[in-house]
Amino acid sequence: MTLVLTTYDWVPEFPRGFVRDIRVRWLLEELGRPYVVETVPLKDRTADHLARQPFHQVPFIRDGDLTLFESGAILLHLAEGTALMPAAQRPHVQQWLIAALNSVEPFVMAWILAKFFDKDDAHAARREPLVRQRLAQLQAALGDRPWLTGDDFTVADLLMADILRIPAQNGLLDDLHPLAAYAERATDRPAFRKALADQMAHWRAADEARAAG
Ligand SMILES: N[C@@H](CCC(=O)N[C@@H](CS)C(=O)NCC(=O)O)C(=O)O
């Protein structure tokens, strides 16, 4: 049965390219797994949506009989038994994937949301040193390795690199050359480019559907 990935029916410009279905699309492209995209309304969210994602968010998937929400859990499920979760590296891949979600993404999100939405610039400014500290620590931990767990690109790198796109695009990797190179190595992969193109095409189609009424 073809895997179903659910995202919103439409979003405004600013989150396009960053809606978290991107990380699921990216992994599915890496794995060569076909999938179809279904949507839930961004506005007027439904009870059916809530039944499948208890925080009324996206993404979530249906893989056969299994429905799964939380992008991290979805990535872990899909990567299991594949080259992106090498058996010998499994505990460390899981460790880094959870570090991405728990020790990096919250700092990045708190800072970027303050930067975009708080009228008072001081909120973002207060948070920026914490993000910079985490990024410098991440770079130090990466050391000379090409990827977080060694020589192989894994699902942990996929998620970490997706999260790093926000600080990268806002200049926070400008002085962290090895980390910037790591993030670029990941997002240069054809699977990411395809995933990004497909997500952007999804929003363009949504605009067209709206315009057509
Ligand atoms: N921890 C969740 C976060 C999901 C999340 O924040 N989704 C965003 C889109 S990227 C969303 O649905 N935002 C709308 C909202 O929170 O109401 C995950 O990783 O799946």
PDB file of C-alpha atoms and ligand atoms in Angstrom:
ATOM      1  CA  MET A   1       0.000   0.000   0.000  1.00  0.00           C
ATOM      2  CA  THR A   2       1.390   3.412  -0.941  1.00  0.00           C
ATOM      3  CA  LEU A   3       2.456   5.541   1.975  1.00  0.00           C
ATOM      4  CA  VAL A   4       0.338   8.649   2.570  1.00  0.00           C
ATOM      5  CA  LEU A   5       1.969  11.832   3.847  1.00  0.00           C
ATOM      6  CA  THR A   6      -0.395  14.512   5.135  1.00  0.00           C
ATOM      7  CA  THR A   7       0.414  18.208   5.198  1.00  0.00           C
ATOM      8  CA  TYR A   8      -1.603  21.422   5.069  1.00  0.00           C
ATOM      9  CA  ASP A   9      -3.755  22.394   2.113  1.00  0.00           C
ATOM     10  CA  TRP A  10      -2.066  25.801   1.990  1.00  0.00           C
ATOM     11  CA  VAL A  11       0.308  27.947   4.031  1.00  0.00           C
ATOM     12  CA  PRO A  12       1.401  31.598   3.663  1.00  0.00           C
ATOM     13  CA  GLU A  13       4.740  32.432   2.029  1.00  0.00           C
ATOM     14  CA  PHE A  14       7.029  32.548   5.046  1.00  0.00           C
ATOM     15  CA  PRO A  15       7.005  28.878   6.140  1.00  0.00           C
ATOM     16  CA  ARG A  16       7.098  27.504   2.588  1.00  0.00           C
ATOM     17  CA  GLY A  17      10.045  25.170   2.168  1.00  0.00           C
ATOM     18  CA  PHE A  18      10.169  24.666   5.937  1.00  0.00           C
ATOM     19  CA  VAL A  19       6.885  22.948   6.758  1.00  0.00           C
ATOM     20  CA  ARG A  20       8.035  19.770   8.465  1.00  0.00           C
ATOM     21  CA  ASP A  21       6.635  17.434   5.839  1.00  0.00           C
ATOM     22  CA  ILE A  22       9.887  18.400   4.054  1.00  0.00           C
ATOM     23  CA  ARG A  23      11.931  16.090   6.273  1.00  0.00           C
ATOM     24  CA  VAL A  24       9.598  13.179   5.597  1.00  0.00           C
ATOM     25  CA  ARG A  25       9.608  13.885   1.859  1.00  0.00           C
ATOM     26  CA  TRP A  26      13.420  14.058   1.978  1.00  0.00           C
ATOM     27  CA  LEU A  27      13.741  10.672   3.687  1.00  0.00           C
ATOM     28  CA  LEU A  28      11.230   9.059   1.338  1.00  0.00           C
ATOM     29  CA  GLU A  29      13.250  10.378  -1.619  1.00  0.00           C
ATOM     30  CA  GLU A  30      16.477   9.045  -0.092  1.00  0.00           C
ATOM     31  CA  LEU A  31      14.823   5.653   0.307  1.00  0.00           C
ATOM     32  CA  GLY A  32      13.193   5.680  -3.120  1.00  0.00           C
ATOM     33  CA  ARG A  33       9.819   4.998  -1.485  1.00  0.00           C
ATOM     34  CA  PRO A  34       6.801   6.184  -3.415  1.00  0.00           C
ATOM     35  CA  TYR A  35       4.225   8.221  -1.537  1.00  0.00           C
ATOM     36  CA  VAL A  36       1.163  10.325  -2.068  1.00  0.00           C
ATOM     37  CA  VAL A  37       0.338  13.606  -0.377  1.00  0.00           C
ATOM     38  CA  GLU A  38      -2.997  14.298   1.264  1.00  0.00           C
ATOM     39  CA  THR A  39      -3.968  17.543   2.931  1.00  0.00           C
ATOM     40  CA  VAL A  40      -5.813  18.892   5.935  1.00  0.00           C
ATOM     41  CA  PRO A  41      -7.085  22.467   6.111  1.00  0.00           C
ATOM     42  CA  LEU A  42      -4.768  24.969   7.767  1.00  0.00           C
ATOM     43  CA  LYS A  43      -7.770  27.081   8.653  1.00  0.00           C
ATOM     44  CA  ASP A  44     -10.888  25.488  10.097  1.00  0.00           C
ATOM     45  CA  ARG A  45      -9.016  22.429  11.341  1.00  0.00           C
ATOM     46  CA  THR A  46     -11.168  19.354  11.585  1.00  0.00           C
ATOM     47  CA  ALA A  47     -11.909  16.735  14.220  1.00  0.00           C
ATOM     48  CA  ASP A  48     -10.573  14.100  11.842  1.00  0.00           C
ATOM     49  CA  HIS A  49      -7.248  15.968  11.726  1.00  0.00           C
ATOM     50  CA  LEU A  50      -7.175  16.133  15.536  1.00  0.00           C
ATOM     51  CA  ALA A  51      -7.841  12.414  15.739  1.00  0.00           C
ATOM     52  CA  ARG A  52      -4.705  11.767  13.698  1.00  0.00           C
ATOM     53  CA  GLN A  53      -2.474  14.507  15.154  1.00  0.00           C
ATOM     54  CA  PRO A  54      -3.398  15.416  18.742  1.00  0.00           C
ATOM     55  CA  PHE A  55      -1.868  18.909  18.504  1.00  0.00           C
ATOM     56  CA  HIS A  56      -3.677  19.731  15.255  1.00  0.00           C
ATOM     57  CA  GLN A  57      -0.342  19.963  13.443  1.00  0.00           C
ATOM     58  CA  VAL A  58       1.361  18.352  10.456  1.00  0.00           C
ATOM     59  CA  PRO A  59       2.984  16.161   9.279  1.00  0.00           C
ATOM     60  CA  PHE A  60       1.538  12.745   9.895  1.00  0.00           C
ATOM     61  CA  ILE A  61       1.640   9.588   7.805  1.00  0.00           C
ATOM     62  CA  ARG A  62      -0.323   6.462   7.070  1.00  0.00           C
ATOM     63  CA  ASP A  63       1.918   3.492   6.320  1.00  0.00           C
ATOM     64  CA  GLY A  64      -0.303   0.471   5.773  1.00  0.00           C
ATOM     65  CA  ASP A  65      -2.320   0.128   8.973  1.00  0.00           C
ATOM     66  CA  LEU A  66      -0.077   2.457  10.915  1.00  0.00           C
ATOM     67  CA  THR A  67      -0.842   6.141  11.460  1.00  0.00           C
ATOM     68  CA  LEU A  68       2.042   8.125  12.933  1.00  0.00           C
ATOM     69  CA  PHE A  69       2.586  11.745  13.917  1.00  0.00           C
ATOM     70  CA  GLU A  70       5.705  13.624  15.161  1.00  0.00           C
ATOM     71  CA  SER A  71       8.269  14.085  12.424  1.00  0.00           C
ATOM     72  CA  GLY A  72      11.023  12.491  14.533  1.00  0.00           C
ATOM     73  CA  ALA A  73       8.972   9.359  15.171  1.00  0.00           C
ATOM     74  CA  ILE A  74       8.062   9.192  11.485  1.00  0.00           C
ATOM     75  CA  LEU A  75      11.722   9.433  10.461  1.00  0.00           C
ATOM     76  CA  LEU A  76      12.753   6.741  12.950  1.00  0.00           C
ATOM     77  CA  HIS A  77       9.997   4.444  11.723  1.00  0.00           C
ATOM     78  CA  LEU A  78      10.787   4.917   8.031  1.00  0.00           C
ATOM     79  CA  ALA A  79      14.567   4.670   8.426  1.00  0.00           C
ATOM     80  CA  GLU A  80      14.446   1.452  10.436  1.00  0.00           C
ATOM     81  CA  GLY A  81      16.224  -1.371   8.605  1.00  0.00           C
ATOM     82  CA  THR A  82      17.524   0.899   5.843  1.00  0.00           C
ATOM     83  CA  ALA A  83      20.956   2.285   4.997  1.00  0.00           C
ATOM     84  CA  LEU A  84      19.993   5.528   6.730  1.00  0.00           C
ATOM     85  CA  MET A  85      19.881   3.667  10.052  1.00  0.00           C
ATOM     86  CA  PRO A  86      22.907   1.347   9.845  1.00  0.00           C
ATOM     87  CA  ALA A  87      22.517  -1.422  12.440  1.00  0.00           C
ATOM     88  CA  ALA A  88      25.993  -0.880  13.892  1.00  0.00           C
ATOM     89  CA  GLN A  89      25.301   2.833  14.391  1.00  0.00           C
ATOM     90  CA  ARG A  90      21.690   2.562  15.550  1.00  0.00           C
ATOM     91  CA  PRO A  91      22.050   3.852  19.138  1.00  0.00           C
ATOM     92  CA  HIS A  92      24.150   6.779  18.001  1.00  0.00           C
ATOM     93  CA  VAL A  93      21.861   7.604  15.093  1.00  0.00           C
ATOM     94  CA  GLN A  94      18.957   7.681  17.547  1.00  0.00           C
ATOM     95  CA  GLN A  95      21.006   9.754  19.976  1.00  0.00           C
ATOM     96  CA  TRP A  96      21.801  12.374  17.332  1.00  0.00           C
ATOM     97  CA  LEU A  97      18.288  12.414  15.951  1.00  0.00           C
ATOM     98  CA  ILE A  98      16.935  13.103  19.431  1.00  0.00           C
ATOM     99  CA  ALA A  99      19.669  15.686  20.022  1.00  0.00           C
ATOM    100  CA  ALA A 100      18.527  17.448  16.858  1.00  0.00           C
ATOM    101  CA  LEU A 101      14.921  17.499  18.072  1.00  0.00           C
ATOM    102  CA  ASN A 102      15.573  18.174  21.716  1.00  0.00           C
ATOM    103  CA  SER A 103      18.839  20.068  22.057  1.00  0.00           C
ATOM    104  CA  VAL A 104      19.011  22.080  18.838  1.00  0.00           C
ATOM    105  CA  GLU A 105      15.567  22.615  17.272  1.00  0.00           C
ATOM    106  CA  PRO A 106      13.862  24.164  20.370  1.00  0.00           C
ATOM    107  CA  PHE A 107      16.571  26.848  20.615  1.00  0.00           C
ATOM    108  CA  VAL A 108      16.424  27.556  16.888  1.00  0.00           C
ATOM    109  CA  MET A 109      12.624  27.750  16.898  1.00  0.00           C
ATOM    110  CA  ALA A 110      12.379  29.969  19.994  1.00  0.00           C
ATOM    111  CA  TRP A 111      14.849  32.380  18.419  1.00  0.00           C
ATOM    112  CA  ILE A 112      13.367  32.449  14.901  1.00  0.00           C
ATOM    113  CA  LEU A 113       9.787  32.802  16.150  1.00  0.00           C
ATOM    114  CA  ALA A 114      10.855  35.718  18.359  1.00  0.00           C
ATOM    115  CA  LYS A 115      12.718  37.248  15.415  1.00  0.00           C
ATOM    116  CA  PHE A 116       9.679  37.059  13.138  1.00  0.00           C
ATOM    117  CA  PHE A 117       6.758  37.593  15.445  1.00  0.00           C
ATOM    118  CA  ASP A 118       7.837  39.583  18.502  1.00  0.00           C
ATOM    119  CA  LYS A 119       7.510  43.308  18.097  1.00  0.00           C
ATOM    120  CA  ASP A 120      10.320  43.727  20.595  1.00  0.00           C
ATOM    121  CA  ASP A 121      13.655  42.798  18.926  1.00  0.00           C
ATOM    122  CA  ALA A 122      15.167  42.276  22.361  1.00  0.00           C
ATOM    123  CA  HIS A 123      13.471  38.873  22.690  1.00  0.00           C
ATOM    124  CA  ALA A 124      15.255  37.454  19.656  1.00  0.00           C
ATOM    125  CA  ALA A 125      18.485  39.184  20.620  1.00  0.00           C
ATOM    126  CA  ARG A 126      18.354  37.530  24.045  1.00  0.00           C
ATOM    127  CA  ARG A 127      17.884  34.116  22.480  1.00  0.00           C
ATOM    128  CA  GLU A 128      20.519  34.393  19.762  1.00  0.00           C
ATOM    129  CA  PRO A 129      23.573  33.688  21.987  1.00  0.00           C
ATOM    130  CA  LEU A 130      21.959  30.426  23.112  1.00  0.00           C
ATOM    131  CA  VAL A 131      21.467  29.334  19.512  1.00  0.00           C
ATOM    132  CA  ARG A 132      25.014  30.348  18.632  1.00  0.00           C
ATOM    133  CA  GLN A 133      26.318  28.372  21.606  1.00  0.00           C
ATOM    134  CA  ARG A 134      24.444  25.219  20.569  1.00  0.00           C
ATOM    135  CA  LEU A 135      25.670  25.560  16.992  1.00  0.00           C
ATOM    136  CA  ALA A 136      29.287  25.988  18.096  1.00  0.00           C
ATOM    137  CA  GLN A 137      28.939  22.970  20.374  1.00  0.00           C
ATOM    138  CA  LEU A 138      27.464  20.965  17.527  1.00  0.00           C
ATOM    139  CA  GLN A 139      30.348  21.925  15.251  1.00  0.00           C
ATOM    140  CA  ALA A 140      32.856  20.891  17.930  1.00  0.00           C
ATOM    141  CA  ALA A 141      31.099  17.549  18.385  1.00  0.00           C
ATOM    142  CA  LEU A 142      31.076  16.916  14.636  1.00  0.00           C
ATOM    143  CA  GLY A 143      34.839  17.399  14.567  1.00  0.00           C
ATOM    144  CA  ASP A 144      36.471  16.106  11.392  1.00  0.00           C
ATOM    145  CA  ARG A 145      33.803  13.542  10.610  1.00  0.00           C
ATOM    146  CA  PRO A 146      31.788  14.030   7.439  1.00  0.00           C
ATOM    147  CA  TRP A 147      28.581  12.999   9.212  1.00  0.00           C
ATOM    148  CA  LEU A 148      27.436  12.873  12.813  1.00  0.00           C
ATOM    149  CA  THR A 149      28.010   9.150  13.322  1.00  0.00           C
ATOM    150  CA  GLY A 150      30.984   8.710  11.021  1.00  0.00           C
ATOM    151  CA  ASP A 151      31.383   8.159   7.306  1.00  0.00           C
ATOM    152  CA  ASP A 152      27.760   7.425   6.457  1.00  0.00           C
ATOM    153  CA  PHE A 153      24.936   9.895   5.965  1.00  0.00           C
ATOM    154  CA  THR A 154      22.095   8.795   8.230  1.00  0.00           C
ATOM    155  CA  VAL A 155      18.600   9.913   9.136  1.00  0.00           C
ATOM    156  CA  ALA A 156      20.136  11.876  12.046  1.00  0.00           C
ATOM    157  CA  ASP A 157      22.104  13.996   9.560  1.00  0.00           C
ATOM    158  CA  LEU A 158      18.976  14.471   7.477  1.00  0.00           C
ATOM    159  CA  LEU A 159      17.073  15.872  10.429  1.00  0.00           C
ATOM    160  CA  MET A 160      19.957  17.927  11.826  1.00  0.00           C
ATOM    161  CA  ALA A 161      20.627  19.459   8.415  1.00  0.00           C
ATOM    162  CA  ASP A 162      16.957  20.305   7.970  1.00  0.00           C
ATOM    163  CA  ILE A 163      16.973  22.111  11.316  1.00  0.00           C
ATOM    164  CA  LEU A 164      20.222  23.921  10.428  1.00  0.00           C
ATOM    165  CA  ARG A 165      18.602  25.469   7.348  1.00  0.00           C
ATOM    166  CA  ILE A 166      16.997  28.176   9.489  1.00  0.00           C
ATOM    167  CA  PRO A 167      20.190  29.431  11.194  1.00  0.00           C
ATOM    168  CA  ALA A 168      22.076  28.987   7.899  1.00  0.00           C
ATOM    169  CA  GLN A 169      19.626  31.199   6.008  1.00  0.00           C
ATOM    170  CA  ASN A 170      19.759  33.807   8.764  1.00  0.00           C
ATOM    171  CA  GLY A 171      23.541  34.133   8.891  1.00  0.00           C
ATOM    172  CA  LEU A 172      24.234  32.146  12.053  1.00  0.00           C
ATOM    173  CA  LEU A 173      26.526  29.671  10.296  1.00  0.00           C
ATOM    174  CA  ASP A 174      28.583  32.389   8.598  1.00  0.00           C
ATOM    175  CA  ASP A 175      31.382  32.049  11.139  1.00  0.00           C
ATOM    176  CA  LEU A 176      31.007  28.292  11.562  1.00  0.00           C
ATOM    177  CA  HIS A 177      32.528  27.073   8.314  1.00  0.00           C
ATOM    178  CA  PRO A 178      32.763  23.332   9.066  1.00  0.00           C
ATOM    179  CA  LEU A 179      29.143  23.264  10.259  1.00  0.00           C
ATOM    180  CA  ALA A 180      28.016  25.305   7.259  1.00  0.00           C
ATOM    181  CA  ALA A 181      29.852  22.854   4.965  1.00  0.00           C
ATOM    182  CA  TYR A 182      28.187  19.924   6.742  1.00  0.00           C
ATOM    183  CA  ALA A 183      24.740  21.464   6.268  1.00  0.00           C
ATOM    184  CA  GLU A 184      25.460  22.208   2.611  1.00  0.00           C
ATOM    185  CA  ARG A 185      26.743  18.665   1.974  1.00  0.00           C
ATOM    186  CA  ALA A 186      23.436  17.363   3.228  1.00  0.00           C
ATOM    187  CA  THR A 187      21.138  19.766   1.398  1.00  0.00           C
ATOM    188  CA  ASP A 188      23.117  19.336  -1.849  1.00  0.00           C
ATOM    189  CA  ARG A 189      21.838  15.774  -2.007  1.00  0.00           C
ATOM    190  CA  PRO A 190      19.438  15.171  -4.910  1.00  0.00           C
ATOM    191  CA  ALA A 191      16.838  13.754  -2.517  1.00  0.00           C
ATOM    192  CA  PHE A 192      16.657  17.035  -0.602  1.00  0.00           C
ATOM    193  CA  ARG A 193      16.448  19.101  -3.780  1.00  0.00           C
ATOM    194  CA  LYS A 194      13.603  16.916  -5.035  1.00  0.00           C
ATOM    195  CA  ALA A 195      11.776  17.091  -1.696  1.00  0.00           C
ATOM    196  CA  LEU A 196      12.075  20.874  -1.594  1.00  0.00           C
ATOM    197  CA  ALA A 197      10.935  21.260  -5.206  1.00  0.00           C
ATOM    198  CA  ASP A 198       7.955  19.010  -4.516  1.00  0.00           C
ATOM    199  CA  GLN A 199       6.945  20.908  -1.389  1.00  0.00           C
ATOM    200  CA  MET A 200       7.174  24.233  -3.214  1.00  0.00           C
ATOM    201  CA  ALA A 201       5.137  22.803  -6.117  1.00  0.00           C
ATOM    202  CA  HIS A 202       2.526  21.721  -3.579  1.00  0.00           C
ATOM    203  CA  TRP A 203       2.121  25.314  -2.334  1.00  0.00           C
ATOM    204  CA  ARG A 204       2.040  26.681  -5.892  1.00  0.00           C
ATOM    205  CA  ALA A 205      -0.741  24.224  -6.746  1.00  0.00           C
ATOM    206  CA  ALA A 206      -2.541  25.319  -3.578  1.00  0.00           C
ATOM    207  CA  ASP A 207      -2.320  28.978  -4.683  1.00  0.00           C
ATOM    208  CA  GLU A 208      -3.693  28.046  -8.101  1.00  0.00           C
ATOM    209  CA  ALA A 209      -6.557  26.082  -6.583  1.00  0.00           C
ATOM    210  CA  ARG A 210      -7.421  29.080  -4.392  1.00  0.00           C
ATOM    211  CA  ALA A 211      -7.257  31.476  -7.304  1.00  0.00           C
ATOM    212  CA  ALA A 212      -9.554  29.202  -9.320  1.00  0.00           C
ATOM    213  CA  GLY A 213     -12.007  29.392  -6.409  1.00  0.00           C
TER     214      GLY A 213
HETATM  215  N1  LIG B   1       6.964  18.288  16.965  1.00  0.00           N
HETATM  216  C1  LIG B   1       6.130  18.316  15.790  1.00  0.00           C
HETATM  217  C2  LIG B   1       5.963  19.755  15.371  1.00  0.00           C
HETATM  218  C3  LIG B   1       5.004  19.861  14.220  1.00  0.00           C
HETATM  219  C4  LIG B   1       4.814  21.306  13.815  1.00  0.00           C
HETATM  220  O1  LIG B   1       5.226  22.252  14.489  1.00  0.00           O
HETATM  221  N2  LIG B   1       4.145  21.456  12.666  1.00  0.00           N
HETATM  222  C5  LIG B   1       3.843  22.773  12.172  1.00  0.00           C
HETATM  223  C6  LIG B   1       4.140  22.832  10.681  1.00  0.00           C
HETATM  224  S1  LIG B   1       5.870  22.666  10.413  1.00  0.00           S
HETATM  225  C7  LIG B   1       2.380  23.040  12.366  1.00  0.00           C
HETATM  226  O2  LIG B   1       1.543  22.189  12.131  1.00  0.00           O
HETATM  227  N3  LIG B   1       2.077  24.262  12.803  1.00  0.00           N
HETATM  228  C8  LIG B   1       0.743  24.731  13.011  1.00  0.00           C
HETATM  229  C9  LIG B   1       0.374  24.722  14.461  1.00  0.00           C
HETATM  230  O3  LIG B   1       1.211  24.431  15.319  1.00  0.00           O
HETATM  231  O4  LIG B   1      -0.777  25.036  14.742  1.00  0.00           O
HETATM  232  C10 LIG B   1       6.775  17.495  14.666  1.00  0.00           C
HETATM  233  O5  LIG B   1       8.019  17.505  14.591  1.00  0.00           O
HETATM  234  O6  LIG B   1       6.060  16.842  13.890  1.00  0.00           O
END
